[in-house]
Amino acid sequence: MTSNKELAVEKSIYTYQSIILLDSNLRVKLTDEHDSYGVKIVNWQDNNLLLELYQSQLNLAVTKKYAINMLTSHSTFASNILVLKKILQDDVHFYATQFASPIHQKRPRNHFRQDVAIPVTIIIVAQKNSKVKPTPIKGTTIDISAGGLKFISNTIMKPPLNIYITFSFHNSRFTTKAKILEQVDKLNNNQYIYRVMFKDMDVNVQNKLEKYIIDYSMKY
């Protein structure tokens, strides 16, 4: 690293280290061009991180760079790390690593999206004077966040639309008001991709969904 880059890394560590480490809901994830790895920060001294790899059957490549995302209760902090060496102790895999770029704060955590396919049921909110009972519309998610989701369906709709959406995730059932946004993508197989923004979701419910999404992202 150049001296300017080293200074930028040091400054970012000074700015964000305590915020990250003091968060009780901290989750850490490494990614490369092929895989994602759930890890735990065992020790963080200056520019050096000692990480524990949760999936003991996997291995990180020494001298390789990985993207690191440190997810706190309210934000995601991202950087790149270089793996220096592997330490095996009592069948636990530890890795000595070093920051290879400055830490930067990404968008709020409730916009962290996870790719996942789960069934959803949509009920379009009827007009005030309508006597027609809305027909449930079925679809499957492409991705989900605590702020909304993207789903695919065979049904043609003309957004924007106010809806109720129901889905099950992490053995919990969620039903909330939402809005289908205007942007729609039509696929070659006559299916449609719709984007949904959750509305008026209870804060505790949103926090629970957010936690489930992060837990899922660490496993898959």
mmCIF file of C-alpha atoms in Angstrom:
data_model
loop_
_atom_site.group_PDB
_atom_site.id
_atom_site.type_symbol
_atom_site.label_atom_id
_atom_site.label_comp_id
_atom_site.label_asym_id
_atom_site.label_seq_id
_atom_site.Cartn_x
_atom_site.Cartn_y
_atom_site.Cartn_z
ATOM 1 C CA MET A 1 0.000 0.000 0.000
ATOM 2 C CA THR A 2 1.142 3.557 -0.624
ATOM 3 C CA SER A 3 1.649 5.838 2.352
ATOM 4 C CA ASN A 4 -1.477 7.818 1.440
ATOM 5 C CA LYS A 5 -3.501 4.637 1.350
ATOM 6 C CA GLU A 6 -2.080 3.525 4.700
ATOM 7 C CA LEU A 7 -3.103 6.848 6.215
ATOM 8 C CA ALA A 8 -6.612 6.484 4.776
ATOM 9 C CA VAL A 9 -6.893 2.974 6.258
ATOM 10 C CA GLU A 10 -5.674 4.192 9.658
ATOM 11 C CA LYS A 11 -8.109 7.114 9.622
ATOM 12 C CA SER A 12 -11.048 4.875 8.741
ATOM 13 C CA ILE A 13 -10.137 2.426 11.521
ATOM 14 C CA TYR A 14 -9.949 5.293 14.014
ATOM 15 C CA THR A 15 -13.363 6.506 12.842
ATOM 16 C CA TYR A 16 -15.279 3.226 12.732
ATOM 17 C CA GLN A 17 -13.591 0.554 14.868
ATOM 18 C CA SER A 18 -15.382 1.271 18.152
ATOM 19 C CA ILE A 19 -18.753 1.696 16.402
ATOM 20 C CA ILE A 20 -18.361 -1.717 14.799
ATOM 21 C CA LEU A 21 -16.991 -3.658 17.770
ATOM 22 C CA LEU A 22 -19.434 -2.263 20.340
ATOM 23 C CA ASP A 23 -22.503 -3.295 18.356
ATOM 24 C CA SER A 24 -24.160 -6.328 19.976
ATOM 25 C CA ASN A 25 -25.717 -7.410 16.664
ATOM 26 C CA LEU A 26 -22.478 -7.372 14.689
ATOM 27 C CA ARG A 27 -22.281 -9.858 11.824
ATOM 28 C CA VAL A 28 -19.241 -10.213 9.583
ATOM 29 C CA LYS A 29 -19.172 -11.693 6.112
ATOM 30 C CA LEU A 30 -16.326 -12.257 3.647
ATOM 31 C CA THR A 31 -16.976 -12.606 -0.069
ATOM 32 C CA ASP A 32 -14.968 -13.342 -3.173
ATOM 33 C CA GLU A 33 -15.964 -13.893 -6.783
ATOM 34 C CA HIS A 34 -17.416 -17.321 -5.956
ATOM 35 C CA ASP A 35 -18.455 -17.684 -2.306
ATOM 36 C CA SER A 36 -19.507 -16.021 0.955
ATOM 37 C CA TYR A 37 -18.037 -16.876 4.353
ATOM 38 C CA GLY A 38 -19.415 -16.136 7.806
ATOM 39 C CA VAL A 39 -16.625 -15.093 10.171
ATOM 40 C CA LYS A 40 -16.131 -13.773 13.686
ATOM 41 C CA ILE A 41 -13.715 -11.018 14.670
ATOM 42 C CA VAL A 42 -11.582 -12.555 17.432
ATOM 43 C CA ASN A 43 -9.096 -9.712 17.718
ATOM 44 C CA TRP A 44 -8.641 -6.338 16.053
ATOM 45 C CA GLN A 45 -5.377 -4.525 16.655
ATOM 46 C CA ASP A 46 -4.672 -1.496 14.476
ATOM 47 C CA ASN A 47 -4.645 -2.719 10.868
ATOM 48 C CA ASN A 48 -4.696 -6.416 11.778
ATOM 49 C CA LEU A 49 -7.741 -8.658 12.146
ATOM 50 C CA LEU A 50 -7.791 -12.168 13.576
ATOM 51 C CA LEU A 51 -10.834 -13.941 12.172
ATOM 52 C CA GLU A 52 -12.530 -17.227 13.012
ATOM 53 C CA LEU A 53 -14.169 -19.026 10.117
ATOM 54 C CA TYR A 54 -17.560 -20.491 11.068
ATOM 55 C CA GLN A 55 -17.687 -23.105 8.321
ATOM 56 C CA SER A 56 -14.813 -25.389 9.317
ATOM 57 C CA GLN A 57 -15.138 -27.378 6.095
ATOM 58 C CA LEU A 58 -14.188 -24.295 4.069
ATOM 59 C CA ASN A 59 -10.821 -22.636 3.720
ATOM 60 C CA LEU A 60 -9.672 -19.135 2.896
ATOM 61 C CA ALA A 61 -6.775 -18.798 0.481
ATOM 62 C CA VAL A 62 -3.622 -17.317 1.970
ATOM 63 C CA THR A 63 -2.330 -14.161 0.170
ATOM 64 C CA LYS A 64 -5.768 -13.655 -1.391
ATOM 65 C CA LYS A 65 -7.893 -10.519 -0.988
ATOM 66 C CA TYR A 66 -11.527 -10.767 0.163
ATOM 67 C CA ALA A 67 -14.270 -8.197 0.491
ATOM 68 C CA ILE A 68 -15.373 -7.816 4.105
ATOM 69 C CA ASN A 69 -18.783 -6.533 5.173
ATOM 70 C CA MET A 70 -19.313 -5.728 8.856
ATOM 71 C CA LEU A 71 -23.025 -5.424 9.481
ATOM 72 C CA THR A 72 -24.125 -3.509 12.575
ATOM 73 C CA SER A 73 -27.608 -2.653 13.807
ATOM 74 C CA HIS A 74 -27.860 0.379 11.565
ATOM 75 C CA SER A 75 -25.208 0.259 8.846
ATOM 76 C CA THR A 76 -22.868 -1.867 6.799
ATOM 77 C CA PHE A 77 -19.143 -1.118 6.872
ATOM 78 C CA ALA A 78 -17.140 -2.459 3.957
ATOM 79 C CA SER A 79 -13.476 -2.902 3.112
ATOM 80 C CA ASN A 80 -11.027 -5.402 1.629
ATOM 81 C CA ILE A 81 -8.702 -7.640 3.593
ATOM 82 C CA LEU A 82 -5.628 -9.647 2.714
ATOM 83 C CA VAL A 83 -5.261 -13.108 4.279
ATOM 84 C CA LEU A 84 -1.752 -13.439 5.714
ATOM 85 C CA LYS A 85 -1.787 -16.896 7.279
ATOM 86 C CA LYS A 86 -3.994 -19.697 8.593
ATOM 87 C CA ILE A 87 -3.905 -20.854 12.217
ATOM 88 C CA LEU A 88 -5.489 -24.192 13.155
ATOM 89 C CA GLN A 89 -6.223 -24.606 16.856
ATOM 90 C CA ASP A 90 -8.384 -27.429 18.287
ATOM 91 C CA ASP A 91 -10.073 -27.931 14.901
ATOM 92 C CA VAL A 92 -11.000 -24.233 14.761
ATOM 93 C CA HIS A 93 -9.802 -22.261 11.739
ATOM 94 C CA PHE A 94 -8.350 -18.825 12.500
ATOM 95 C CA TYR A 95 -6.923 -16.444 9.932
ATOM 96 C CA ALA A 96 -4.527 -13.561 10.417
ATOM 97 C CA THR A 97 -5.597 -10.817 8.014
ATOM 98 C CA GLN A 98 -4.835 -7.195 7.266
ATOM 99 C CA PHE A 99 -6.950 -4.376 5.876
ATOM 100 C CA ALA A 100 -6.062 -3.733 2.239
ATOM 101 C CA SER A 101 -8.297 -0.679 1.760
ATOM 102 C CA PRO A 102 -10.037 1.937 3.920
ATOM 103 C CA ILE A 103 -13.299 1.073 5.681
ATOM 104 C CA HIS A 104 -16.289 2.921 4.297
ATOM 105 C CA GLN A 105 -19.857 3.111 5.529
ATOM 106 C CA LYS A 106 -22.435 1.832 3.100
ATOM 107 C CA ARG A 107 -26.164 2.538 2.964
ATOM 108 C CA PRO A 108 -28.391 1.709 5.950
ATOM 109 C CA ARG A 109 -28.752 -1.953 6.844
ATOM 110 C CA ASN A 110 -32.457 -2.070 6.072
ATOM 111 C CA HIS A 111 -31.446 -1.816 2.399
ATOM 112 C CA PHE A 112 -29.102 -4.812 2.624
ATOM 113 C CA ARG A 113 -30.528 -7.240 0.069
ATOM 114 C CA GLN A 114 -30.279 -11.002 0.193
ATOM 115 C CA ASP A 115 -30.943 -13.256 -2.791
ATOM 116 C CA VAL A 116 -33.561 -15.818 -1.775
ATOM 117 C CA ALA A 117 -36.543 -17.553 -3.415
ATOM 118 C CA ILE A 118 -39.612 -17.735 -1.174
ATOM 119 C CA PRO A 119 -43.330 -17.805 -2.095
ATOM 120 C CA VAL A 120 -45.304 -14.580 -1.654
ATOM 121 C CA THR A 121 -49.022 -13.834 -1.802
ATOM 122 C CA ILE A 122 -50.217 -10.410 -2.966
ATOM 123 C CA ILE A 123 -53.619 -8.846 -2.324
ATOM 124 C CA ILE A 124 -54.236 -5.615 -4.233
ATOM 125 C CA VAL A 125 -56.029 -3.021 -2.100
ATOM 126 C CA ALA A 126 -59.443 -2.543 -3.727
ATOM 127 C CA GLN A 127 -60.940 0.823 -4.600
ATOM 128 C CA LYS A 128 -63.231 2.244 -1.908
ATOM 129 C CA ASN A 129 -66.457 1.582 -3.781
ATOM 130 C CA SER A 130 -65.440 -1.745 -5.283
ATOM 131 C CA LYS A 131 -67.533 -4.785 -4.334
ATOM 132 C CA VAL A 132 -65.257 -7.245 -6.092
ATOM 133 C CA LYS A 133 -63.180 -9.365 -3.756
ATOM 134 C CA PRO A 134 -59.504 -9.174 -4.816
ATOM 135 C CA THR A 135 -57.979 -12.390 -6.113
ATOM 136 C CA PRO A 136 -54.728 -13.430 -4.403
ATOM 137 C CA ILE A 137 -51.720 -13.175 -6.696
ATOM 138 C CA LYS A 138 -48.852 -15.621 -6.286
ATOM 139 C CA GLY A 139 -45.190 -14.971 -6.863
ATOM 140 C CA THR A 140 -41.662 -15.905 -5.793
ATOM 141 C CA THR A 141 -39.067 -13.526 -4.412
ATOM 142 C CA ILE A 142 -35.782 -12.850 -6.155
ATOM 143 C CA ASP A 143 -34.316 -10.919 -3.240
ATOM 144 C CA ILE A 144 -35.464 -9.375 0.034
ATOM 145 C CA SER A 145 -34.463 -6.652 2.471
ATOM 146 C CA ALA A 146 -36.064 -5.237 5.597
ATOM 147 C CA GLY A 147 -37.340 -2.390 3.421
ATOM 148 C CA GLY A 148 -38.862 -4.355 0.562
ATOM 149 C CA LEU A 149 -38.403 -7.153 -1.944
ATOM 150 C CA LYS A 150 -38.329 -8.073 -5.594
ATOM 151 C CA PHE A 151 -40.554 -10.881 -6.876
ATOM 152 C CA ILE A 152 -41.408 -12.662 -10.088
ATOM 153 C CA SER A 153 -44.950 -13.560 -11.182
ATOM 154 C CA ASN A 154 -46.955 -14.706 -14.208
ATOM 155 C CA THR A 155 -49.640 -12.121 -13.431
ATOM 156 C CA ILE A 156 -49.742 -8.851 -15.358
ATOM 157 C CA MET A 157 -50.229 -5.840 -13.060
ATOM 158 C CA LYS A 158 -50.126 -2.113 -13.700
ATOM 159 C CA PRO A 159 -48.226 -0.408 -10.869
ATOM 160 C CA PRO A 160 -48.035 1.645 -8.791
ATOM 161 C CA LEU A 161 -50.368 -0.422 -6.612
ATOM 162 C CA ASN A 162 -51.062 -0.491 -2.887
ATOM 163 C CA ILE A 163 -51.075 -4.071 -1.653
ATOM 164 C CA TYR A 164 -50.906 -6.426 1.282
ATOM 165 C CA ILE A 165 -48.111 -8.938 0.985
ATOM 166 C CA THR A 166 -47.664 -12.181 2.946
ATOM 167 C CA PHE A 167 -44.631 -14.451 3.065
ATOM 168 C CA SER A 168 -42.878 -16.862 5.402
ATOM 169 C CA PHE A 169 -39.185 -16.516 6.197
ATOM 170 C CA HIS A 170 -37.029 -18.190 8.847
ATOM 171 C CA ASN A 171 -40.115 -20.119 10.097
ATOM 172 C CA SER A 172 -41.971 -16.839 10.729
ATOM 173 C CA ARG A 173 -44.965 -15.463 8.841
ATOM 174 C CA PHE A 174 -44.991 -11.806 7.780
ATOM 175 C CA THR A 175 -47.954 -9.767 6.525
ATOM 176 C CA THR A 176 -47.582 -6.067 5.815
ATOM 177 C CA LYS A 177 -48.864 -3.170 3.784
ATOM 178 C CA ALA A 178 -46.691 -2.432 0.775
ATOM 179 C CA LYS A 179 -46.537 -0.709 -2.572
ATOM 180 C CA ILE A 180 -45.595 -2.194 -5.935
ATOM 181 C CA LEU A 181 -43.373 0.378 -7.625
ATOM 182 C CA GLU A 182 -43.700 1.503 -11.223
ATOM 183 C CA GLN A 183 -40.628 -0.192 -12.684
ATOM 184 C CA VAL A 184 -41.509 -3.605 -14.154
ATOM 185 C CA ASP A 185 -39.261 -5.981 -16.099
ATOM 186 C CA LYS A 186 -40.816 -8.403 -18.584
ATOM 187 C CA LEU A 187 -38.957 -11.677 -19.126
ATOM 188 C CA ASN A 188 -38.910 -13.806 -22.263
ATOM 189 C CA ASN A 189 -41.036 -16.511 -20.604
ATOM 190 C CA ASN A 190 -43.957 -14.104 -20.085
ATOM 191 C CA GLN A 191 -43.099 -13.585 -16.444
ATOM 192 C CA TYR A 192 -42.741 -10.207 -14.788
ATOM 193 C CA ILE A 193 -40.378 -8.838 -12.149
ATOM 194 C CA TYR A 194 -41.974 -6.423 -9.669
ATOM 195 C CA ARG A 195 -40.362 -4.268 -6.975
ATOM 196 C CA VAL A 196 -42.107 -3.850 -3.625
ATOM 197 C CA MET A 197 -41.584 -1.264 -0.888
ATOM 198 C CA PHE A 198 -42.923 -2.138 2.574
ATOM 199 C CA LYS A 199 -45.173 0.472 4.204
ATOM 200 C CA ASP A 200 -45.958 1.133 7.867
ATOM 201 C CA MET A 201 -44.202 -2.031 9.033
ATOM 202 C CA ASP A 202 -43.952 -2.247 12.817
ATOM 203 C CA VAL A 203 -40.400 -1.414 13.935
ATOM 204 C CA ASN A 204 -40.077 -4.615 15.998
ATOM 205 C CA VAL A 205 -41.279 -6.703 13.072
ATOM 206 C CA GLN A 206 -38.857 -4.951 10.718
ATOM 207 C CA ASN A 207 -35.981 -5.512 13.134
ATOM 208 C CA LYS A 208 -36.890 -9.202 13.360
ATOM 209 C CA LEU A 209 -37.000 -9.526 9.577
ATOM 210 C CA GLU A 210 -33.678 -7.700 9.297
ATOM 211 C CA LYS A 211 -32.067 -10.086 11.787
ATOM 212 C CA TYR A 212 -33.419 -13.122 9.930
ATOM 213 C CA ILE A 213 -32.053 -11.794 6.624
ATOM 214 C CA ILE A 214 -28.600 -11.270 8.099
ATOM 215 C CA ASP A 215 -28.653 -14.703 9.775
ATOM 216 C CA TYR A 216 -29.619 -16.246 6.440
ATOM 217 C CA SER A 217 -26.876 -14.349 4.602
ATOM 218 C CA MET A 218 -24.270 -15.725 6.996
ATOM 219 C CA LYS A 219 -25.296 -19.322 6.286
ATOM 220 C CA TYR A 220 -25.784 -19.280 2.528
#
